[in-house]
PDB file of C-alpha atoms in Angstrom:
ATOM      1  CA  UNK A   1      24.435   3.031 -16.120  1.00 56.00           C
ATOM      2  CA  UNK A   2      24.375   6.827 -16.084  1.00 67.00           C
ATOM      3  CA  UNK A   3      22.706   7.007 -19.515  1.00 74.00           C
ATOM      4  CA  UNK A   4      19.967   4.573 -18.485  1.00 80.00           C
ATOM      5  CA  UNK A   5      19.346   6.579 -15.304  1.00 83.00           C
ATOM      6  CA  UNK A   6      19.014   9.827 -17.256  1.00 85.00           C
ATOM      7  CA  UNK A   7      16.675   8.090 -19.691  1.00 88.00           C
ATOM      8  CA  UNK A   8      14.578   6.816 -16.818  1.00 88.00           C
ATOM      9  CA  UNK A   9      14.431  10.287 -15.289  1.00 89.00           C
ATOM     10  CA  UNK A  10      13.445  11.781 -18.654  1.00 91.00           C
ATOM     11  CA  UNK A  11      10.533   9.357 -19.026  1.00 91.00           C
ATOM     12  CA  UNK A  12       9.383  10.021 -15.476  1.00 91.00           C
ATOM     13  CA  UNK A  13       9.750  13.760 -15.988  1.00 92.00           C
ATOM     14  CA  UNK A  14       7.503  13.641 -19.031  1.00 94.00           C
ATOM     15  CA  UNK A  15       4.987  11.508 -17.128  1.00 94.00           C
ATOM     16  CA  UNK A  16       5.050  13.948 -14.217  1.00 94.00           C
ATOM     17  CA  UNK A  17       4.615  16.803 -16.689  1.00 93.00           C
ATOM     18  CA  UNK A  18       1.571  15.062 -18.152  1.00 95.00           C
ATOM     19  CA  UNK A  19       0.008  14.635 -14.707  1.00 95.00           C
ATOM     20  CA  UNK A  20       0.822  18.232 -13.822  1.00 94.00           C
ATOM     21  CA  UNK A  21      -0.705  19.312 -17.132  1.00 93.00           C
ATOM     22  CA  UNK A  22      -3.981  17.618 -16.194  1.00 95.00           C
ATOM     23  CA  UNK A  23      -4.161  19.619 -12.967  1.00 95.00           C
ATOM     24  CA  UNK A  24      -3.154  22.802 -14.780  1.00 94.00           C
ATOM     25  CA  UNK A  25      -5.852  22.219 -17.405  1.00 94.00           C
ATOM     26  CA  UNK A  26      -8.483  21.892 -14.675  1.00 94.00           C
ATOM     27  CA  UNK A  27      -7.375  25.206 -13.164  1.00 93.00           C
ATOM     28  CA  UNK A  28      -7.179  26.861 -16.595  1.00 91.00           C
ATOM     29  CA  UNK A  29     -10.685  25.714 -17.490  1.00 91.00           C
ATOM     30  CA  UNK A  30     -12.322  26.608 -14.160  1.00 91.00           C
ATOM     31  CA  UNK A  31     -10.394  29.782 -13.301  1.00 90.00           C
ATOM     32  CA  UNK A  32      -8.886  30.951 -16.584  1.00 85.00           C
ATOM     33  CA  UNK A  33     -11.700  30.496 -19.076  1.00 87.00           C
ATOM     34  CA  UNK A  34     -14.217  32.933 -17.478  1.00 86.00           C
ATOM     35  CA  UNK A  35     -11.933  36.010 -17.834  1.00 84.00           C
ATOM     36  CA  UNK A  36     -10.998  34.902 -21.367  1.00 83.00           C
ATOM     37  CA  UNK A  37     -14.661  34.623 -22.275  1.00 84.00           C
ATOM     38  CA  UNK A  38     -15.436  37.997 -20.704  1.00 81.00           C
ATOM     39  CA  UNK A  39     -12.457  39.600 -22.490  1.00 80.00           C
ATOM     40  CA  UNK A  40     -13.684  38.359 -25.848  1.00 78.00           C
ATOM     41  CA  UNK A  41     -17.157  39.674 -25.047  1.00 80.00           C
ATOM     42  CA  UNK A  42     -15.699  43.112 -24.247  1.00 74.00           C
ATOM     43  CA  UNK A  43     -13.814  43.192 -27.537  1.00 75.00           C
ATOM     44  CA  UNK A  44     -16.849  42.036 -29.504  1.00 71.00           C
ATOM     45  CA  UNK A  45     -18.982  44.755 -27.913  1.00 76.00           C
ATOM     46  CA  UNK A  46     -16.356  47.396 -28.733  1.00 67.00           C
ATOM     47  CA  UNK A  47     -16.121  46.135 -32.317  1.00 66.00           C
ATOM     48  CA  UNK A  48     -19.912  46.258 -32.644  1.00 73.00           C
ATOM     49  CA  UNK A  49     -19.978  49.870 -31.450  1.00 71.00           C
ATOM     50  CA  UNK A  50     -17.296  50.827 -33.960  1.00 65.00           C
ATOM     51  CA  UNK A  51     -19.150  49.075 -36.764  1.00 66.00           C
ATOM     52  CA  UNK A  52     -22.511  50.690 -35.950  1.00 63.00           C
ATOM     53  CA  UNK A  53     -21.730  54.132 -37.513  1.00 61.00           C
ATOM     54  CA  UNK A  54     -20.283  52.446 -40.576  1.00 53.00           C
ATOM     55  CA  UNK A  55     -23.412  50.365 -41.058  1.00 53.00           C
ATOM     56  CA  UNK A  56     -25.551  53.492 -40.687  1.00 54.00           C
ATOM     57  CA  UNK A  57     -23.621  55.245 -43.463  1.00 54.00           C
ATOM     58  CA  UNK A  58     -23.909  52.159 -45.633  1.00 52.00           C
ATOM     59  CA  UNK A  59     -27.670  52.407 -45.435  1.00 51.00           C
ATOM     60  CA  UNK A  60     -27.466  55.825 -47.145  1.00 52.00           C
ATOM     61  CA  UNK A  61     -25.704  54.630 -50.244  1.00 51.00           C
ATOM     62  CA  UNK A  62     -22.349  53.672 -48.730  1.00 50.00           C
ATOM     63  CA  UNK A  63     -20.636  50.325 -49.062  1.00 49.00           C
ATOM     64  CA  UNK A  64     -22.039  47.463 -47.043  1.00 46.00           C
ATOM     65  CA  UNK A  65     -19.824  46.264 -44.191  1.00 49.00           C
ATOM     66  CA  UNK A  66     -17.748  43.193 -44.895  1.00 47.00           C
ATOM     67  CA  UNK A  67     -19.015  39.915 -43.501  1.00 50.00           C
ATOM     68  CA  UNK A  68     -17.189  38.577 -40.476  1.00 52.00           C
ATOM     69  CA  UNK A  69     -14.787  35.769 -41.157  1.00 54.00           C
ATOM     70  CA  UNK A  70     -15.939  32.371 -39.920  1.00 58.00           C
ATOM     71  CA  UNK A  71     -13.844  30.924 -37.110  1.00 61.00           C
ATOM     72  CA  UNK A  72     -11.783  27.905 -38.116  1.00 64.00           C
ATOM     73  CA  UNK A  73     -12.111  26.511 -34.577  1.00 61.00           C
ATOM     74  CA  UNK A  74     -15.163  27.335 -32.475  1.00 68.00           C
ATOM     75  CA  UNK A  75     -14.850  28.749 -28.977  1.00 67.00           C
ATOM     76  CA  UNK A  76     -16.284  25.601 -27.292  1.00 69.00           C
ATOM     77  CA  UNK A  77     -13.573  23.517 -28.969  1.00 72.00           C
ATOM     78  CA  UNK A  78     -10.886  26.068 -28.128  1.00 72.00           C
ATOM     79  CA  UNK A  79     -11.874  26.137 -24.458  1.00 68.00           C
ATOM     80  CA  UNK A  80     -11.983  22.330 -24.066  1.00 76.00           C
ATOM     81  CA  UNK A  81     -10.083  20.098 -26.470  1.00 83.00           C
ATOM     82  CA  UNK A  82      -7.825  22.867 -27.726  1.00 81.00           C
ATOM     83  CA  UNK A  83      -6.981  24.075 -24.230  1.00 85.00           C
ATOM     84  CA  UNK A  84      -6.375  20.533 -22.976  1.00 87.00           C
ATOM     85  CA  UNK A  85      -4.097  19.694 -25.895  1.00 89.00           C
ATOM     86  CA  UNK A  86      -2.046  22.842 -25.493  1.00 90.00           C
ATOM     87  CA  UNK A  87      -1.626  22.526 -21.721  1.00 91.00           C
ATOM     88  CA  UNK A  88      -0.805  18.802 -21.812  1.00 93.00           C
ATOM     89  CA  UNK A  89       1.785  19.167 -24.575  1.00 93.00           C
ATOM     90  CA  UNK A  90       3.263  22.121 -22.704  1.00 92.00           C
ATOM     91  CA  UNK A  91       3.410  20.111 -19.488  1.00 92.00           C
ATOM     92  CA  UNK A  92       5.078  17.093 -21.116  1.00 94.00           C
ATOM     93  CA  UNK A  93       7.674  19.258 -22.866  1.00 93.00           C
ATOM     94  CA  UNK A  94       8.552  21.252 -19.756  1.00 91.00           C
ATOM     95  CA  UNK A  95       8.588  18.067 -17.683  1.00 91.00           C
ATOM     96  CA  UNK A  96      11.163  16.527 -19.997  1.00 91.00           C
ATOM     97  CA  UNK A  97      13.352  19.622 -19.967  1.00 92.00           C
ATOM     98  CA  UNK A  98      13.080  19.967 -16.178  1.00 91.00           C
ATOM     99  CA  UNK A  99      14.046  16.308 -15.699  1.00 90.00           C
ATOM    100  CA  UNK A 100      17.240  16.884 -17.690  1.00 89.00           C
ATOM    101  CA  UNK A 101      17.982  19.949 -15.561  1.00 89.00           C
ATOM    102  CA  UNK A 102      17.367  17.787 -12.487  1.00 89.00           C
ATOM    103  CA  UNK A 103      19.828  15.183 -13.770  1.00 87.00           C
ATOM    104  CA  UNK A 104      22.488  17.859 -14.076  1.00 84.00           C
ATOM    105  CA  UNK A 105      21.711  19.523 -10.733  1.00 82.00           C
ATOM    106  CA  UNK A 106      21.529  16.336  -8.641  1.00 80.00           C
ATOM    107  CA  UNK A 107      24.575  16.298  -6.366  1.00 75.00           C
ATOM    108  CA  UNK A 108      26.030  19.470  -7.900  1.00 72.00           C
ATOM    109  CA  UNK A 109      24.047  22.162  -6.076  1.00 70.00           C
ATOM    110  CA  UNK A 110      24.299  20.618  -2.631  1.00 66.00           C
ATOM    111  CA  UNK A 111      23.740  17.378  -0.772  1.00 74.00           C
ATOM    112  CA  UNK A 112      19.982  17.356  -1.226  1.00 76.00           C
ATOM    113  CA  UNK A 113      17.743  14.329  -1.603  1.00 83.00           C
ATOM    114  CA  UNK A 114      16.174  13.666  -5.016  1.00 85.00           C
ATOM    115  CA  UNK A 115      12.840  15.032  -3.818  1.00 88.00           C
ATOM    116  CA  UNK A 116      14.430  18.213  -2.481  1.00 89.00           C
ATOM    117  CA  UNK A 117      16.430  18.608  -5.697  1.00 89.00           C
ATOM    118  CA  UNK A 118      13.240  18.170  -7.723  1.00 90.00           C
ATOM    119  CA  UNK A 119      11.543  20.880  -5.649  1.00 92.00           C
ATOM    120  CA  UNK A 120      14.492  23.246  -6.113  1.00 90.00           C
ATOM    121  CA  UNK A 121      14.628  22.531  -9.854  1.00 90.00           C
ATOM    122  CA  UNK A 122      10.903  23.169 -10.256  1.00 92.00           C
ATOM    123  CA  UNK A 123      11.106  26.373  -8.195  1.00 92.00           C
ATOM    124  CA  UNK A 124      14.035  27.639 -10.256  1.00 90.00           C
ATOM    125  CA  UNK A 125      12.310  26.771 -13.511  1.00 91.00           C
ATOM    126  CA  UNK A 126       9.078  28.465 -12.432  1.00 93.00           C
ATOM    127  CA  UNK A 127      10.961  31.602 -11.402  1.00 92.00           C
ATOM    128  CA  UNK A 128      13.189  31.912 -14.464  1.00 91.00           C
ATOM    129  CA  UNK A 129      10.928  30.566 -17.208  1.00 91.00           C
ATOM    130  CA  UNK A 130       7.677  32.166 -16.102  1.00 91.00           C
ATOM    131  CA  UNK A 131       7.676  34.454 -13.052  1.00 93.00           C
ATOM    132  CA  UNK A 132      10.481  36.854 -14.027  1.00 93.00           C
ATOM    133  CA  UNK A 133       9.263  37.269 -17.645  1.00 92.00           C
ATOM    134  CA  UNK A 134       5.703  37.620 -16.304  1.00 91.00           C
ATOM    135  CA  UNK A 135       6.743  40.521 -14.065  1.00 91.00           C
ATOM    136  CA  UNK A 136       8.193  42.387 -17.048  1.00 90.00           C
ATOM    137  CA  UNK A 137       5.663  41.348 -19.702  1.00 87.00           C
ATOM    138  CA  UNK A 138       2.538  40.071 -17.900  1.00 85.00           C
ATOM    139  CA  UNK A 139       0.003  37.951 -19.702  1.00 81.00           C
ATOM    140  CA  UNK A 140      -2.847  39.658 -21.535  1.00 80.00           C
ATOM    141  CA  UNK A 141      -6.208  38.270 -22.645  1.00 77.00           C
ATOM    142  CA  UNK A 142      -6.649  37.434 -26.330  1.00 71.00           C
ATOM    143  CA  UNK A 143      -7.642  40.193 -28.764  1.00 63.00           C
ATOM    144  CA  UNK A 144      -7.153  43.120 -26.369  1.00 68.00           C
ATOM    145  CA  UNK A 145      -3.835  44.520 -27.621  1.00 64.00           C
ATOM    146  CA  UNK A 146      -2.619  46.139 -30.784  1.00 64.00           C
ATOM    147  CA  UNK A 147      -2.500  43.371 -33.428  1.00 66.00           C
ATOM    148  CA  UNK A 148       0.287  45.184 -35.292  1.00 66.00           C
ATOM    149  CA  UNK A 149       2.740  44.633 -32.425  1.00 68.00           C
ATOM    150  CA  UNK A 150       2.072  40.951 -31.679  1.00 74.00           C
ATOM    151  CA  UNK A 151       5.347  39.872 -33.271  1.00 76.00           C
ATOM    152  CA  UNK A 152       7.348  42.463 -31.373  1.00 78.00           C
ATOM    153  CA  UNK A 153       5.696  41.608 -28.065  1.00 77.00           C
ATOM    154  CA  UNK A 154       6.299  37.882 -28.596  1.00 82.00           C
ATOM    155  CA  UNK A 155       9.961  38.487 -29.393  1.00 86.00           C
ATOM    156  CA  UNK A 156      10.436  40.608 -26.274  1.00 86.00           C
ATOM    157  CA  UNK A 157       8.764  37.987 -24.084  1.00 87.00           C
ATOM    158  CA  UNK A 158      10.979  35.145 -25.333  1.00 89.00           C
ATOM    159  CA  UNK A 159      14.026  37.382 -25.060  1.00 92.00           C
ATOM    160  CA  UNK A 160      13.139  37.992 -21.415  1.00 91.00           C
ATOM    161  CA  UNK A 161      12.816  34.223 -20.870  1.00 92.00           C
ATOM    162  CA  UNK A 162      16.260  33.657 -22.394  1.00 93.00           C
ATOM    163  CA  UNK A 163      17.831  36.397 -20.283  1.00 93.00           C
ATOM    164  CA  UNK A 164      16.150  35.123 -17.125  1.00 93.00           C
ATOM    165  CA  UNK A 165      17.368  31.555 -17.680  1.00 92.00           C
ATOM    166  CA  UNK A 166      20.922  32.716 -18.421  1.00 93.00           C
ATOM    167  CA  UNK A 167      20.931  34.938 -15.345  1.00 93.00           C
ATOM    168  CA  UNK A 168      19.630  32.055 -13.245  1.00 90.00           C
ATOM    169  CA  UNK A 169      22.396  29.749 -14.486  1.00 89.00           C
ATOM    170  CA  UNK A 170      24.920  32.510 -13.843  1.00 90.00           C
ATOM    171  CA  UNK A 171      23.645  32.889 -10.284  1.00 89.00           C
ATOM    172  CA  UNK A 172      24.094  29.158  -9.659  1.00 86.00           C
ATOM    173  CA  UNK A 173      27.649  29.233 -11.003  1.00 86.00           C
ATOM    174  CA  UNK A 174      28.444  32.318  -8.910  1.00 88.00           C
ATOM    175  CA  UNK A 175      27.032  30.720  -5.778  1.00 84.00           C
ATOM    176  CA  UNK A 176      29.147  27.589  -6.243  1.00 84.00           C
ATOM    177  CA  UNK A 177      32.321  29.622  -6.721  1.00 88.00           C
ATOM    178  CA  UNK A 178      31.650  31.791  -3.679  1.00 87.00           C
ATOM    179  CA  UNK A 179      30.703  28.889  -1.401  1.00 83.00           C
ATOM    180  CA  UNK A 180      34.287  27.862  -0.423  1.00 84.00           C
ATOM    181  CA  UNK A 181      35.055  31.397   0.739  1.00 87.00           C
ATOM    182  CA  UNK A 182      31.707  32.615   2.096  1.00 85.00           C
ATOM    183  CA  UNK A 183      29.964  29.410   3.072  1.00 84.00           C
ATOM    184  CA  UNK A 184      26.849  27.966   1.438  1.00 79.00           C
ATOM    185  CA  UNK A 185      24.357  30.332   3.102  1.00 83.00           C
ATOM    186  CA  UNK A 186      26.217  33.570   2.419  1.00 87.00           C
ATOM    187  CA  UNK A 187      27.117  32.436  -1.100  1.00 84.00           C
ATOM    188  CA  UNK A 188      23.447  31.702  -1.813  1.00 86.00           C
ATOM    189  CA  UNK A 189      22.411  35.145  -0.550  1.00 90.00           C
ATOM    190  CA  UNK A 190      25.117  36.846  -2.634  1.00 91.00           C
ATOM    191  CA  UNK A 191      24.171  34.915  -5.773  1.00 90.00           C
ATOM    192  CA  UNK A 192      20.481  35.665  -5.212  1.00 91.00           C
ATOM    193  CA  UNK A 193      21.192  39.363  -4.761  1.00 93.00           C
ATOM    194  CA  UNK A 194      23.254  39.353  -7.954  1.00 92.00           C
ATOM    195  CA  UNK A 195      20.373  37.719  -9.827  1.00 92.00           C
ATOM    196  CA  UNK A 196      17.909  40.349  -8.563  1.00 94.00           C
ATOM    197  CA  UNK A 197      20.213  43.221  -9.517  1.00 95.00           C
ATOM    198  CA  UNK A 198      20.918  41.815 -12.983  1.00 94.00           C
ATOM    199  CA  UNK A 199      17.198  41.203 -13.539  1.00 93.00           C
ATOM    200  CA  UNK A 200      16.388  44.779 -12.494  1.00 94.00           C
ATOM    201  CA  UNK A 201      18.927  46.050 -15.029  1.00 93.00           C
ATOM    202  CA  UNK A 202      17.333  43.904 -17.737  1.00 91.00           C
ATOM    203  CA  UNK A 203      13.904  45.274 -16.801  1.00 92.00           C
ATOM    204  CA  UNK A 204      15.209  48.821 -17.148  1.00 92.00           C
ATOM    205  CA  UNK A 205      16.986  48.222 -20.458  1.00 91.00           C
ATOM    206  CA  UNK A 206      14.324  46.259 -22.301  1.00 89.00           C
ATOM    207  CA  UNK A 207      11.491  48.320 -23.840  1.00 86.00           C
ATOM    208  CA  UNK A 208       8.106  48.501 -22.164  1.00 81.00           C
ATOM    209  CA  UNK A 209       4.978  46.824 -23.479  1.00 75.00           C
ATOM    210  CA  UNK A 210       2.782  49.920 -23.610  1.00 68.00           C
ATOM    211  CA  UNK A 211       0.306  48.817 -26.266  1.00 64.00           C
ATOM    212  CA  UNK A 212      -0.324  45.280 -24.985  1.00 67.00           C
ATOM    213  CA  UNK A 213      -3.669  46.353 -23.490  1.00 74.00           C
ATOM    214  CA  UNK A 214      -6.047  49.020 -24.712  1.00 73.00           C
ATOM    215  CA  UNK A 215      -6.582  51.863 -22.188  1.00 72.00           C
ATOM    216  CA  UNK A 216     -10.331  51.336 -22.087  1.00 75.00           C
ATOM    217  CA  UNK A 217     -10.090  47.639 -21.191  1.00 77.00           C
ATOM    218  CA  UNK A 218     -11.515  46.930 -17.695  1.00 81.00           C
ATOM    219  CA  UNK A 219      -8.681  46.829 -15.163  1.00 81.00           C
ATOM    220  CA  UNK A 220     -10.467  44.363 -12.863  1.00 86.00           C
ATOM    221  CA  UNK A 221     -10.921  41.880 -15.698  1.00 85.00           C
ATOM    222  CA  UNK A 222      -7.284  42.241 -16.709  1.00 85.00           C
ATOM    223  CA  UNK A 223      -6.151  41.613 -13.125  1.00 88.00           C
ATOM    224  CA  UNK A 224      -8.409  38.547 -12.889  1.00 89.00           C
ATOM    225  CA  UNK A 225      -6.944  37.117 -16.092  1.00 89.00           C
ATOM    226  CA  UNK A 226      -3.353  37.631 -14.961  1.00 89.00           C
ATOM    227  CA  UNK A 227      -3.980  36.050 -11.578  1.00 92.00           C
ATOM    228  CA  UNK A 228      -5.554  33.058 -13.333  1.00 92.00           C
ATOM    229  CA  UNK A 229      -2.513  32.739 -15.619  1.00 92.00           C
ATOM    230  CA  UNK A 230      -0.210  32.823 -12.604  1.00 93.00           C
ATOM    231  CA  UNK A 231      -2.327  30.200 -10.817  1.00 94.00           C
ATOM    232  CA  UNK A 232      -2.147  27.824 -13.799  1.00 94.00           C
ATOM    233  CA  UNK A 233       1.644  27.997 -13.904  1.00 94.00           C
ATOM    234  CA  UNK A 234       1.988  27.682 -10.135  1.00 94.00           C
ATOM    235  CA  UNK A 235      -0.192  24.566 -10.033  1.00 95.00           C
ATOM    236  CA  UNK A 236       1.710  23.071 -12.970  1.00 95.00           C
ATOM    237  CA  UNK A 237       5.112  23.413 -11.300  1.00 95.00           C
ATOM    238  CA  UNK A 238       3.985  22.450  -7.786  1.00 95.00           C
ATOM    239  CA  UNK A 239       2.341  19.238  -9.006  1.00 95.00           C
ATOM    240  CA  UNK A 240       5.351  18.460 -11.186  1.00 95.00           C
ATOM    241  CA  UNK A 241       7.730  18.935  -8.243  1.00 94.00           C
ATOM    242  CA  UNK A 242       5.701  16.602  -6.014  1.00 94.00           C
ATOM    243  CA  UNK A 243       5.099  13.855  -8.608  1.00 95.00           C
ATOM    244  CA  UNK A 244       8.548  13.920 -10.209  1.00 94.00           C
ATOM    245  CA  UNK A 245      10.265  14.097  -6.831  1.00 92.00           C
ATOM    246  CA  UNK A 246       8.473  10.925  -5.742  1.00 93.00           C
ATOM    247  CA  UNK A 247       9.196   9.096  -9.015  1.00 92.00           C
ATOM    248  CA  UNK A 248      12.846  10.173  -9.076  1.00 89.00           C
ATOM    249  CA  UNK A 249      13.328   9.176  -5.425  1.00 90.00           C
ATOM    250  CA  UNK A 250      12.015   5.679  -6.133  1.00 89.00           C
ATOM    251  CA  UNK A 251      14.057   5.257  -9.309  1.00 86.00           C
ATOM    252  CA  UNK A 252      17.330   6.399  -7.771  1.00 85.00           C
ATOM    253  CA  UNK A 253      16.760   4.363  -4.601  1.00 83.00           C
ATOM    254  CA  UNK A 254      16.195   1.246  -6.711  1.00 76.00           C
ATOM    255  CA  UNK A 255      19.336   1.899  -8.782  1.00 64.00           C
ATOM    256  CA  UNK A 256      21.383   2.532  -5.634  1.00 59.00           C
ATOM    257  CA  UNK A 257      20.152  -0.651  -3.945  1.00 53.00           C
ATOM    258  CA  UNK A 258      20.887  -2.627  -7.110  1.00 48.00           C
ATOM    259  CA  UNK A 259      24.400  -1.204  -7.344  1.00 48.00           C
ATOM    260  CA  UNK A 260      25.069  -2.053  -3.675  1.00 46.00           C
ATOM    261  CA  UNK A 261      23.918  -5.640  -4.169  1.00 42.00           C
ATOM    262  CA  UNK A 262      26.095  -6.016  -7.264  1.00 46.00           C
ATOM    263  CA  UNK A 263      29.169  -4.594  -5.518  1.00 45.00           C
ATOM    264  CA  UNK A 264      28.703  -6.993  -2.576  1.00 48.00           C
ATOM    265  CA  UNK A 265      28.366  -9.959  -4.919  1.00 45.00           C
ATOM    266  CA  UNK A 266      31.504  -9.020  -6.832  1.00 48.00           C
ATOM    267  CA  UNK A 267      33.581  -8.304  -3.706  1.00 45.00           C
ATOM    268  CA  UNK A 268      36.165 -11.055  -3.019  1.00 49.00           C
ATOM    269  CA  UNK A 269      35.656 -13.176   0.056  1.00 46.00           C
ATOM    270  CA  UNK A 270      37.995 -12.523   2.975  1.00 44.00           C
ATOM    271  CA  UNK A 271      39.130 -15.370   5.128  1.00 43.00           C
TER     272      UNK A 271
END
């Protein structure tokens, strides 16, 4: 019974993630693509200015500049089909993982309804998986940073995600252990404060991301891109919380009603 319920929640979580991914794709295309396009234009203009002196020297007997490599995937495809595929796969994967986290959290973090538990799970996932790492290593437009440090920057970002998730789990465990002595409200505040302090320590210890953006890159465009990235993630998790909460509520209500009917049928008659 429990395994079938978890399986049902997993399927509904992936479905909710797919629906959330559709909304996130719409936001990414409408709000996120313009700053990406403008960022690429800025980099292309800077590259053209750097190549201009070299081409001038080549005209006086120097070597001719190398031809630009042809893109394997064109920008129109990247901004439509490629973007949709990436966001939808991302949404389905995160929806499945979040549904498993919901299955574990249901009834263990408090006497919340399935919809409230789904909202809390989505909020926790958004905070630990995206928001905290974003505050330390915010998103940057493509082709604006030092290409030699891409691997290092990617490693640091995923390390921050891992630390954030572990600290979030630790805060939940701490809150549950403090609840009998401090009460649920005070235990939640203490666990939240511990999470903030531990996160601040991690921010101070981990190295900065100084070369992620070139100094001459327009600050307004960078800010616009980061706000768009934040909006995409926020829409993804809000829609997932609403859709999955509704689906989980219906599934668990049906299973509960079915179990009650079965128990009444199997109960021996009195009289």
